[in-house]
mmCIF file of C-alpha atoms and ligand atoms in Angstrom:
data_model
loop_
_atom_site.group_PDB
_atom_site.id
_atom_site.type_symbol
_atom_site.label_atom_id
_atom_site.label_comp_id
_atom_site.label_asym_id
_atom_site.label_seq_id
_atom_site.Cartn_x
_atom_site.Cartn_y
_atom_site.Cartn_z
ATOM 1 C CA MET A 1 -51.157 48.346 -130.539
ATOM 2 C CA TRP A 2 -47.799 47.437 -128.357
ATOM 3 C CA ARG A 3 -48.226 50.819 -126.688
ATOM 4 C CA SER A 4 -51.696 50.273 -125.606
ATOM 5 C CA SER A 5 -51.484 46.373 -124.889
ATOM 6 C CA ARG A 6 -47.913 47.023 -123.064
ATOM 7 C CA PRO A 7 -50.045 47.509 -119.388
ATOM 8 C CA ALA A 8 -52.004 44.237 -119.883
ATOM 9 C CA ILE A 9 -48.566 42.185 -121.059
ATOM 10 C CA LEU A 10 -46.646 43.434 -118.218
ATOM 11 C CA LEU A 11 -49.669 42.371 -115.908
ATOM 12 C CA PHE A 12 -49.984 38.959 -117.392
ATOM 13 C CA PRO A 13 -46.963 37.322 -115.740
ATOM 14 C CA LEU A 14 -48.449 38.919 -112.357
ATOM 15 C CA LEU A 15 -51.895 37.725 -112.647
ATOM 16 C CA SER A 16 -51.181 34.080 -114.148
ATOM 17 C CA GLY A 17 -49.164 33.334 -110.568
ATOM 18 C CA CYS A 18 -52.079 33.824 -108.692
ATOM 19 C CA ASN A 19 -54.002 30.506 -110.152
ATOM 20 C CA GLY A 20 -53.394 27.004 -109.913
ATOM 21 C CA PRO A 21 -53.002 23.993 -107.536
ATOM 22 C CA GLN A 22 -50.201 25.781 -106.011
ATOM 23 C CA SER A 23 -51.909 29.500 -105.469
ATOM 24 C CA ALA A 24 -51.564 31.390 -102.152
ATOM 25 C CA LEU A 25 -54.525 33.444 -103.280
ATOM 26 C CA GLN A 26 -56.589 30.559 -103.759
ATOM 27 C CA PRO A 27 -56.670 29.160 -99.995
ATOM 28 C CA ALA A 28 -58.079 25.982 -99.294
ATOM 29 C CA GLY A 29 -57.492 26.172 -95.513
ATOM 30 C CA ILE A 30 -57.811 28.500 -92.562
ATOM 31 C CA GLU A 31 -54.164 29.228 -92.259
ATOM 32 C CA ALA A 32 -54.053 29.817 -95.917
ATOM 33 C CA GLU A 33 -57.020 32.040 -95.997
ATOM 34 C CA ARG A 34 -55.277 34.391 -93.188
ATOM 35 C CA VAL A 35 -52.025 34.145 -95.343
ATOM 36 C CA ALA A 36 -54.138 35.621 -98.178
ATOM 37 C CA ALA A 37 -56.329 37.787 -95.855
ATOM 38 C CA LEU A 38 -52.909 39.529 -94.859
ATOM 39 C CA PHE A 39 -51.413 39.930 -98.606
ATOM 40 C CA TRP A 40 -54.836 41.487 -99.669
ATOM 41 C CA TRP A 41 -54.427 44.258 -96.470
ATOM 42 C CA MET A 42 -50.896 44.654 -96.824
ATOM 43 C CA THR A 43 -51.423 45.645 -100.797
ATOM 44 C CA GLY A 44 -54.331 47.601 -100.125
ATOM 45 C CA GLY A 45 -52.517 49.294 -97.464
ATOM 46 C CA GLY A 46 -49.362 50.002 -99.803
ATOM 47 C CA ILE A 47 -51.425 51.342 -102.400
ATOM 48 C CA LEU A 48 -53.671 53.586 -99.857
ATOM 49 C CA ILE A 49 -50.044 55.196 -98.686
ATOM 50 C CA TRP A 50 -49.179 55.633 -102.240
ATOM 51 C CA LEU A 51 -52.109 57.505 -103.597
ATOM 52 C CA VAL A 52 -52.281 59.603 -100.725
ATOM 53 C CA VAL A 53 -48.602 60.672 -101.093
ATOM 54 C CA MET A 54 -48.685 60.852 -104.644
ATOM 55 C CA GLY A 55 -51.748 63.138 -104.577
ATOM 56 C CA LEU A 56 -50.433 65.367 -101.801
ATOM 57 C CA PHE A 57 -47.212 65.695 -103.753
ATOM 58 C CA ILE A 58 -49.077 66.597 -106.566
ATOM 59 C CA TYR A 59 -50.999 69.340 -105.062
ATOM 60 C CA ALA A 60 -47.570 70.472 -102.977
ATOM 61 C CA THR A 61 -46.236 70.757 -106.668
ATOM 62 C CA HIS A 62 -49.189 72.837 -107.904
ATOM 63 C CA ILE A 63 -49.428 75.260 -105.023
ATOM 64 C CA ARG A 64 -45.548 76.101 -105.469
ATOM 65 C CA ARG A 65 -46.119 76.798 -108.686
ATOM 66 C CA HIS A 66 -48.948 79.260 -108.030
ATOM 67 C CA LYS A 67 -46.669 80.643 -105.590
ATOM 68 C CA GLU A 68 -49.846 80.866 -102.963
ATOM 69 C CA HIS A 69 -47.976 77.976 -100.364
ATOM 70 C CA SER A 70 -47.233 79.181 -96.966
ATOM 71 C CA VAL A 71 -44.386 77.531 -94.732
ATOM 72 C CA ARG A 72 -47.010 76.610 -92.479
ATOM 73 C CA ARG A 73 -49.162 74.749 -95.124
ATOM 74 C CA THR A 74 -45.949 73.038 -96.537
ATOM 75 C CA ARG A 75 -44.867 71.930 -93.103
ATOM 76 C CA TRP A 76 -48.386 70.037 -92.571
ATOM 77 C CA LEU A 77 -48.208 68.317 -95.609
ATOM 78 C CA ILE A 78 -44.682 66.718 -94.764
ATOM 79 C CA LEU A 79 -45.978 66.110 -91.453
ATOM 80 C CA GLY A 80 -49.588 65.039 -92.302
ATOM 81 C CA GLY A 81 -48.928 63.295 -95.307
ATOM 82 C CA GLY A 82 -45.454 62.013 -95.555
ATOM 83 C CA ILE A 83 -45.077 61.106 -91.997
ATOM 84 C CA ILE A 84 -48.394 60.404 -89.690
ATOM 85 C CA PHE A 85 -50.426 59.268 -92.257
ATOM 86 C CA PRO A 86 -48.034 56.520 -93.652
ATOM 87 C CA THR A 87 -46.748 55.896 -89.862
ATOM 88 C CA VAL A 88 -50.580 55.150 -88.893
ATOM 89 C CA VAL A 89 -51.545 52.851 -91.673
ATOM 90 C CA LEU A 90 -48.372 51.037 -91.374
ATOM 91 C CA ALA A 91 -48.833 50.594 -87.804
ATOM 92 C CA ALA A 92 -52.235 49.137 -88.091
ATOM 93 C CA LEU A 93 -51.135 46.787 -90.843
ATOM 94 C CA LEU A 94 -48.377 45.801 -88.078
ATOM 95 C CA VAL A 95 -50.940 45.382 -85.526
ATOM 96 C CA TYR A 96 -52.906 43.158 -87.748
ATOM 97 C CA GLY A 97 -49.999 41.247 -88.862
ATOM 98 C CA LEU A 98 -49.026 40.356 -85.069
ATOM 99 C CA ILE A 99 -52.332 39.164 -84.018
ATOM 100 C CA LEU A 100 -52.536 36.840 -87.202
ATOM 101 C CA MET A 101 -48.898 35.602 -86.412
ATOM 102 C CA ALA A 102 -50.187 34.681 -82.738
ATOM 103 C CA GLN A 103 -53.188 32.633 -84.302
ATOM 104 C CA LEU A 104 -50.861 30.711 -86.721
ATOM 105 C CA ARG A 105 -48.800 30.075 -83.613
ATOM 106 C CA ASP A 106 -51.748 28.484 -81.732
ATOM 107 C CA PHE A 107 -51.184 24.613 -81.450
ATOM 108 C CA SER A 108 -53.837 23.690 -79.515
ATOM 109 C CA GLY A 109 -57.240 21.648 -80.338
ATOM 110 C CA THR A 110 -55.370 19.452 -83.024
ATOM 111 C CA THR A 111 -56.820 15.792 -83.786
ATOM 112 C CA LEU A 112 -54.065 14.249 -86.066
ATOM 113 C CA LYS A 113 -50.345 14.670 -85.705
ATOM 114 C CA ILE A 114 -47.860 13.956 -88.883
ATOM 115 C CA ALA A 115 -44.143 13.994 -88.435
ATOM 116 C CA VAL A 116 -42.623 14.977 -92.063
ATOM 117 C CA SER A 117 -38.905 15.009 -92.300
ATOM 118 C CA GLY A 118 -37.267 16.982 -95.111
ATOM 119 C CA GLU A 119 -34.362 15.302 -96.848
ATOM 120 C CA GLN A 120 -32.343 15.490 -99.549
ATOM 121 C CA TRP A 121 -34.489 15.642 -102.057
ATOM 122 C CA TRP A 122 -37.654 13.898 -100.789
ATOM 123 C CA TRP A 123 -40.044 13.652 -97.825
ATOM 124 C CA ARG A 124 -40.433 11.072 -95.484
ATOM 125 C CA VAL A 125 -43.884 11.301 -93.848
ATOM 126 C CA ARG A 126 -45.135 9.445 -90.717
ATOM 127 C CA TYR A 127 -48.847 9.343 -89.089
ATOM 128 C CA ALA A 128 -49.354 8.808 -85.577
ATOM 129 C CA ARG A 129 -52.124 6.653 -84.975
ATOM 130 C CA GLU A 130 -54.673 6.414 -82.302
ATOM 131 C CA ASP A 131 -52.946 3.051 -81.317
ATOM 132 C CA GLY A 132 -49.688 4.714 -80.858
ATOM 133 C CA SER A 133 -48.043 2.979 -83.977
ATOM 134 C CA MET A 134 -46.753 5.042 -86.912
ATOM 135 C CA VAL A 135 -47.575 4.628 -90.403
ATOM 136 C CA GLU A 136 -44.468 5.574 -92.973
ATOM 137 C CA LEU A 137 -44.784 6.539 -96.444
ATOM 138 C CA ALA A 138 -43.266 9.567 -98.600
ATOM 139 C CA ASN A 139 -43.698 12.066 -100.997
ATOM 140 C CA GLU A 140 -47.751 12.266 -100.182
ATOM 141 C CA ILE A 141 -49.810 13.599 -97.732
ATOM 142 C CA ARG A 142 -53.366 13.089 -97.286
ATOM 143 C CA LEU A 143 -55.458 14.954 -94.927
ATOM 144 C CA PRO A 144 -59.113 14.924 -93.586
ATOM 145 C CA VAL A 145 -60.841 17.657 -94.419
ATOM 146 C CA GLY A 146 -62.221 20.200 -91.532
ATOM 147 C CA GLU A 147 -59.501 18.582 -88.881
ATOM 148 C CA ARG A 148 -56.547 20.461 -87.450
ATOM 149 C CA VAL A 149 -53.672 18.683 -87.996
ATOM 150 C CA ALA A 150 -50.212 19.032 -85.981
ATOM 151 C CA PHE A 151 -47.285 18.959 -88.347
ATOM 152 C CA GLU A 152 -44.012 18.155 -86.416
ATOM 153 C CA LEU A 153 -41.015 19.110 -89.280
ATOM 154 C CA SER A 154 -37.515 18.426 -89.081
ATOM 155 C CA SER A 155 -34.331 17.167 -91.305
ATOM 156 C CA PRO A 156 -31.387 15.054 -91.145
ATOM 157 C CA ASP A 157 -29.218 17.220 -93.417
ATOM 158 C CA VAL A 158 -29.695 20.443 -94.443
ATOM 159 C CA ILE A 159 -32.276 23.443 -94.268
ATOM 160 C CA HIS A 160 -35.344 22.546 -95.996
ATOM 161 C CA ALA A 161 -38.943 24.518 -96.233
ATOM 162 C CA PHE A 162 -42.281 22.880 -95.605
ATOM 163 C CA TRP A 163 -44.805 24.645 -98.177
ATOM 164 C CA ILE A 164 -48.333 24.202 -99.164
ATOM 165 C CA PRO A 165 -49.460 27.378 -100.596
ATOM 166 C CA SER A 166 -52.932 26.655 -101.038
ATOM 167 C CA LEU A 167 -53.220 25.284 -97.074
ATOM 168 C CA GLY A 168 -50.998 27.515 -95.131
ATOM 169 C CA GLY A 169 -47.552 29.511 -95.005
ATOM 170 C CA LYS A 170 -44.465 27.865 -95.038
ATOM 171 C CA VAL A 171 -41.868 26.707 -92.112
ATOM 172 C CA ASP A 172 -38.208 25.697 -92.223
ATOM 173 C CA MET A 173 -37.330 22.392 -91.378
ATOM 174 C CA ILE A 174 -34.069 22.732 -89.577
ATOM 175 C CA PRO A 175 -31.113 19.981 -88.691
ATOM 176 C CA GLY A 176 -31.207 19.107 -84.889
ATOM 177 C CA ARG A 177 -34.302 20.938 -84.082
ATOM 178 C CA THR A 178 -38.470 20.313 -84.776
ATOM 179 C CA THR A 179 -40.522 23.064 -85.749
ATOM 180 C CA GLN A 180 -44.286 22.918 -85.852
ATOM 181 C CA MET A 181 -47.042 24.228 -88.016
ATOM 182 C CA ILE A 182 -50.890 23.507 -87.815
ATOM 183 C CA LEU A 183 -52.946 23.024 -90.973
ATOM 184 C CA GLU A 184 -56.818 22.843 -90.848
ATOM 185 C CA PRO A 185 -57.848 21.996 -94.947
ATOM 186 C CA THR A 186 -61.259 23.299 -95.704
ATOM 187 C CA LYS A 187 -61.885 22.108 -99.325
ATOM 188 C CA PRO A 188 -61.014 18.759 -100.340
ATOM 189 C CA GLY A 189 -59.137 18.548 -103.458
ATOM 190 C CA THR A 190 -55.702 17.759 -104.852
ATOM 191 C CA TYR A 191 -52.813 20.409 -104.114
ATOM 192 C CA LEU A 192 -49.191 20.683 -104.525
ATOM 193 C CA GLY A 193 -46.488 20.976 -101.726
ATOM 194 C CA ALA A 194 -43.036 21.729 -102.379
ATOM 195 C CA CYS A 195 -39.885 22.601 -100.492
ATOM 196 C CA ALA A 196 -39.230 26.432 -100.287
ATOM 197 C CA GLU A 197 -35.578 26.678 -99.133
ATOM 198 C CA TYR A 198 -32.823 26.094 -101.696
ATOM 199 C CA CYS A 199 -31.179 22.723 -100.224
ATOM 200 C CA GLY A 200 -29.117 21.641 -103.052
ATOM 201 C CA SER A 201 -28.957 20.551 -106.962
ATOM 202 C CA ALA A 202 -32.074 18.720 -106.881
ATOM 203 C CA HIS A 203 -34.156 21.456 -104.913
ATOM 204 C CA ALA A 204 -36.550 22.051 -107.588
ATOM 205 C CA LEU A 205 -37.586 18.193 -107.869
ATOM 206 C CA MET A 206 -38.606 18.234 -104.122
ATOM 207 C CA LYS A 207 -42.307 18.422 -104.436
ATOM 208 C CA PHE A 208 -45.204 16.265 -102.985
ATOM 209 C CA ASP A 209 -48.699 15.980 -103.485
ATOM 210 C CA VAL A 210 -51.487 17.008 -100.955
ATOM 211 C CA VAL A 211 -54.720 15.216 -100.876
ATOM 212 C CA VAL A 212 -57.621 16.697 -99.140
ATOM 213 C CA MET A 213 -60.277 14.185 -98.476
ATOM 214 C CA GLU A 214 -63.781 13.432 -96.792
ATOM 215 C CA LYS A 215 -62.993 11.863 -93.110
ATOM 216 C CA ALA A 216 -64.530 8.214 -93.829
ATOM 217 C CA ALA A 217 -62.245 7.999 -96.824
ATOM 218 C CA PHE A 218 -59.026 9.292 -95.152
ATOM 219 C CA ALA A 219 -59.715 6.966 -92.290
ATOM 220 C CA GLU A 220 -59.863 3.946 -95.059
ATOM 221 C CA TRP A 221 -57.005 5.499 -96.825
ATOM 222 C CA LEU A 222 -54.820 5.425 -93.563
ATOM 223 C CA GLU A 223 -55.894 1.958 -92.585
ATOM 224 C CA ARG A 224 -54.403 0.852 -96.300
ATOM 225 C CA GLN A 225 -51.222 2.165 -95.838
ATOM 226 C CA ALA A 226 -50.570 0.639 -92.311
ATOM 227 C CA ALA A 227 -51.412 -2.981 -94.146
ATOM 228 C CA PRO A 228 -48.263 -4.598 -94.934
ATOM 229 C CA ALA A 229 -47.686 -4.911 -98.779
ATOM 230 C CA LYS A 230 -50.033 -7.488 -100.664
ATOM 231 C CA PRO A 231 -48.299 -10.451 -102.423
ATOM 232 C CA PRO A 232 -47.084 -10.523 -105.671
ATOM 233 C CA GLN A 233 -50.071 -11.210 -107.887
ATOM 234 C CA ASP A 234 -48.543 -13.369 -110.513
ATOM 235 C CA ALA A 235 -45.562 -14.784 -112.041
ATOM 236 C CA THR A 236 -43.786 -11.680 -113.824
ATOM 237 C CA ALA A 237 -44.875 -9.591 -110.397
ATOM 238 C CA GLN A 238 -43.040 -12.548 -108.246
ATOM 239 C CA GLN A 239 -40.072 -11.995 -110.822
ATOM 240 C CA GLY A 240 -40.164 -8.377 -109.930
ATOM 241 C CA LEU A 241 -40.030 -8.941 -106.068
ATOM 242 C CA GLN A 242 -37.027 -11.203 -106.325
ATOM 243 C CA ALA A 243 -35.221 -8.984 -108.727
ATOM 244 C CA PHE A 244 -35.797 -5.999 -106.059
ATOM 245 C CA LEU A 245 -34.281 -8.167 -103.004
ATOM 246 C CA ALA A 246 -31.296 -9.867 -105.053
ATOM 247 C CA ASN A 247 -30.289 -6.394 -106.609
ATOM 248 C CA GLY A 248 -30.189 -4.959 -102.779
ATOM 249 C CA CYS A 249 -33.029 -2.613 -102.867
ATOM 250 C CA GLY A 250 -34.082 -3.522 -99.457
ATOM 251 C CA ALA A 251 -30.920 -2.072 -98.045
ATOM 252 C CA CYS A 252 -32.287 1.291 -98.557
ATOM 253 C CA HIS A 253 -36.087 0.738 -99.217
ATOM 254 C CA SER A 254 -38.803 -1.098 -96.706
ATOM 255 C CA VAL A 255 -41.777 -3.178 -98.326
ATOM 256 C CA ARG A 256 -43.391 -3.873 -94.989
ATOM 257 C CA GLY A 257 -44.516 -7.727 -95.523
ATOM 258 C CA THR A 258 -41.283 -8.504 -97.060
ATOM 259 C CA GLU A 259 -37.469 -8.784 -96.297
ATOM 260 C CA ALA A 260 -36.461 -5.562 -97.444
ATOM 261 C CA ARG A 261 -36.158 -3.153 -94.019
ATOM 262 C CA GLY A 262 -33.860 -0.179 -95.200
ATOM 263 C CA GLN A 263 -34.423 2.877 -93.698
ATOM 264 C CA VAL A 264 -32.192 5.193 -96.026
ATOM 265 C CA GLY A 265 -34.796 5.855 -98.654
ATOM 266 C CA PRO A 266 -38.639 5.922 -99.163
ATOM 267 C CA ASP A 267 -40.890 3.261 -97.723
ATOM 268 C CA LEU A 268 -42.318 1.637 -100.785
ATOM 269 C CA THR A 269 -45.121 -0.496 -99.100
ATOM 270 C CA HIS A 270 -47.759 1.229 -100.692
ATOM 271 C CA ALA A 271 -45.560 2.916 -103.733
ATOM 272 C CA GLY A 272 -47.712 2.172 -106.485
ATOM 273 C CA SER A 273 -50.697 3.959 -104.726
ATOM 274 C CA ARG A 274 -48.831 7.455 -104.842
ATOM 275 C CA LEU A 275 -49.681 9.956 -107.407
ATOM 276 C CA SER A 276 -45.841 10.804 -108.058
ATOM 277 C CA LEU A 277 -42.404 9.151 -108.178
ATOM 278 C CA GLY A 278 -39.127 10.844 -107.181
ATOM 279 C CA ALA A 279 -40.672 13.515 -104.730
ATOM 280 C CA GLY A 280 -42.647 15.071 -107.984
ATOM 281 C CA THR A 281 -40.371 13.972 -110.709
ATOM 282 C CA LEU A 282 -42.672 11.801 -112.278
ATOM 283 C CA PRO A 283 -46.184 10.564 -112.383
ATOM 284 C CA THR A 284 -46.626 6.731 -110.945
ATOM 285 C CA ASN A 285 -47.077 3.754 -113.301
ATOM 286 C CA ALA A 286 -45.124 0.738 -114.514
ATOM 287 C CA GLU A 287 -43.241 2.628 -117.120
ATOM 288 C CA THR A 288 -42.226 5.401 -115.123
ATOM 289 C CA PHE A 289 -41.169 3.122 -112.477
ATOM 290 C CA SER A 290 -39.136 1.501 -114.929
ATOM 291 C CA ARG A 291 -37.462 4.609 -116.217
ATOM 292 C CA TRP A 292 -36.775 5.625 -112.692
ATOM 293 C CA ILE A 293 -34.770 2.812 -111.565
ATOM 294 C CA GLY A 294 -32.915 2.704 -114.741
ATOM 295 C CA HIS A 295 -31.847 6.314 -114.844
ATOM 296 C CA THR A 296 -32.002 7.880 -111.562
ATOM 297 C CA ASP A 297 -29.246 9.833 -112.423
ATOM 298 C CA GLN A 298 -30.726 11.891 -115.681
ATOM 299 C CA LEU A 299 -34.115 11.766 -113.983
ATOM 300 C CA LYS A 300 -32.770 13.859 -110.910
ATOM 301 C CA PRO A 301 -29.127 15.354 -110.384
ATOM 302 C CA ASP A 302 -27.231 14.050 -107.749
ATOM 303 C CA VAL A 303 -30.103 11.851 -106.338
ATOM 304 C CA ARG A 304 -28.667 9.577 -103.605
ATOM 305 C CA MET A 305 -30.230 6.487 -105.485
ATOM 306 C CA PRO A 306 -27.994 4.900 -108.022
ATOM 307 C CA ALA A 307 -29.309 3.964 -111.699
ATOM 308 C CA PHE A 308 -29.844 0.598 -112.180
ATOM 309 C CA GLY A 309 -29.603 0.538 -116.050
ATOM 310 C CA MET A 310 -27.101 -2.178 -116.254
ATOM 311 C CA LEU A 311 -30.223 -4.433 -114.962
ATOM 312 C CA PRO A 312 -31.264 -6.919 -117.907
ATOM 313 C CA ALA A 313 -34.533 -5.564 -119.578
ATOM 314 C CA ASP A 314 -36.986 -7.745 -118.369
ATOM 315 C CA GLN A 315 -35.907 -7.807 -114.840
ATOM 316 C CA LEU A 316 -36.357 -4.038 -114.722
ATOM 317 C CA ALA A 317 -39.838 -4.292 -116.473
ATOM 318 C CA ALA A 318 -40.575 -7.009 -113.796
ATOM 319 C CA MET A 319 -39.602 -4.939 -110.987
ATOM 320 C CA ALA A 320 -41.505 -2.086 -112.186
ATOM 321 C CA ARG A 321 -44.678 -3.731 -112.616
ATOM 322 C CA TYR A 322 -44.215 -5.331 -108.856
ATOM 323 C CA LEU A 323 -43.511 -1.977 -107.232
ATOM 324 C CA SER A 324 -46.606 -0.118 -109.616
ATOM 325 C CA GLU A 325 -48.899 -2.853 -108.307
ATOM 326 C CA LEU A 326 -48.146 -2.068 -104.795
ATOM 327 C CA GLU A 327 -51.550 0.066 -104.109
HETATM 328 CU CU1 CUA B 401 -35.145 20.923 -99.801
HETATM 329 CU CU2 CUA B 401 -34.980 22.607 -100.935
#
């Protein structure tokens, strides 16, 4: 039983990695389709070389055993099967890879520009609007389907890498430099992005959500993100805003439309509309906001934001309620 099922058991972890919202083999964009095609051609080329070389190896041992081999035949086996054939296949794959690389480096014809800064351990996202203004948000990127989007990638601290496997390859974010990348999503949906370069203790908790939307819905969403935060809707939310300001949260965070204008941490103007909290650490709702503010140190190792667990429970709950309603 074990013997017969062993290949399937060994293959399972391999194949299970091919599915899900973070799979590079289920492309949802033109660049990801190219990366997936390269993967399959490389795999096919590798299998072809292996089969031919193994076939010739078996043939060579066979003729040797039957003592029919001639020096000339052995020479041809080594030269043709061992050198010329793999060289031709590998050279063809190399040319294919170089052509793909040139296509991925073509930065022309983009319609939208997004600047993303990888910071320990979250993502600062800035959209350039048509009127020249910028809209800043964090840990979430929304894209219009069918449009070529130019990303400008940077980092103020250490090297991070920007990667949305379903939409394209990864590009490093290097301090003191701006790197570029183009993505053109073809399928609406929600995908996962992650930091793909080890950048410190919370590297594994440096994720972001990517939502590919229809063009009209995207334009509406960007318009909403550009607007200032809505005022507190009731007495509890009002108390939450007051606690937020009184505890100095505005020194690090911005909530446009209030006195909070900090630039150190994520902009929270529409924090309640985001899918995740703490760069993919928790889902977003009043309960998780409260947990996050009170226990950042336990939820994300070495995170820059101090834990505010010493605050009275009603203040913490009011603040969480206010932030979760910032949609
Ligand atoms: Cu940022 Cu790993």
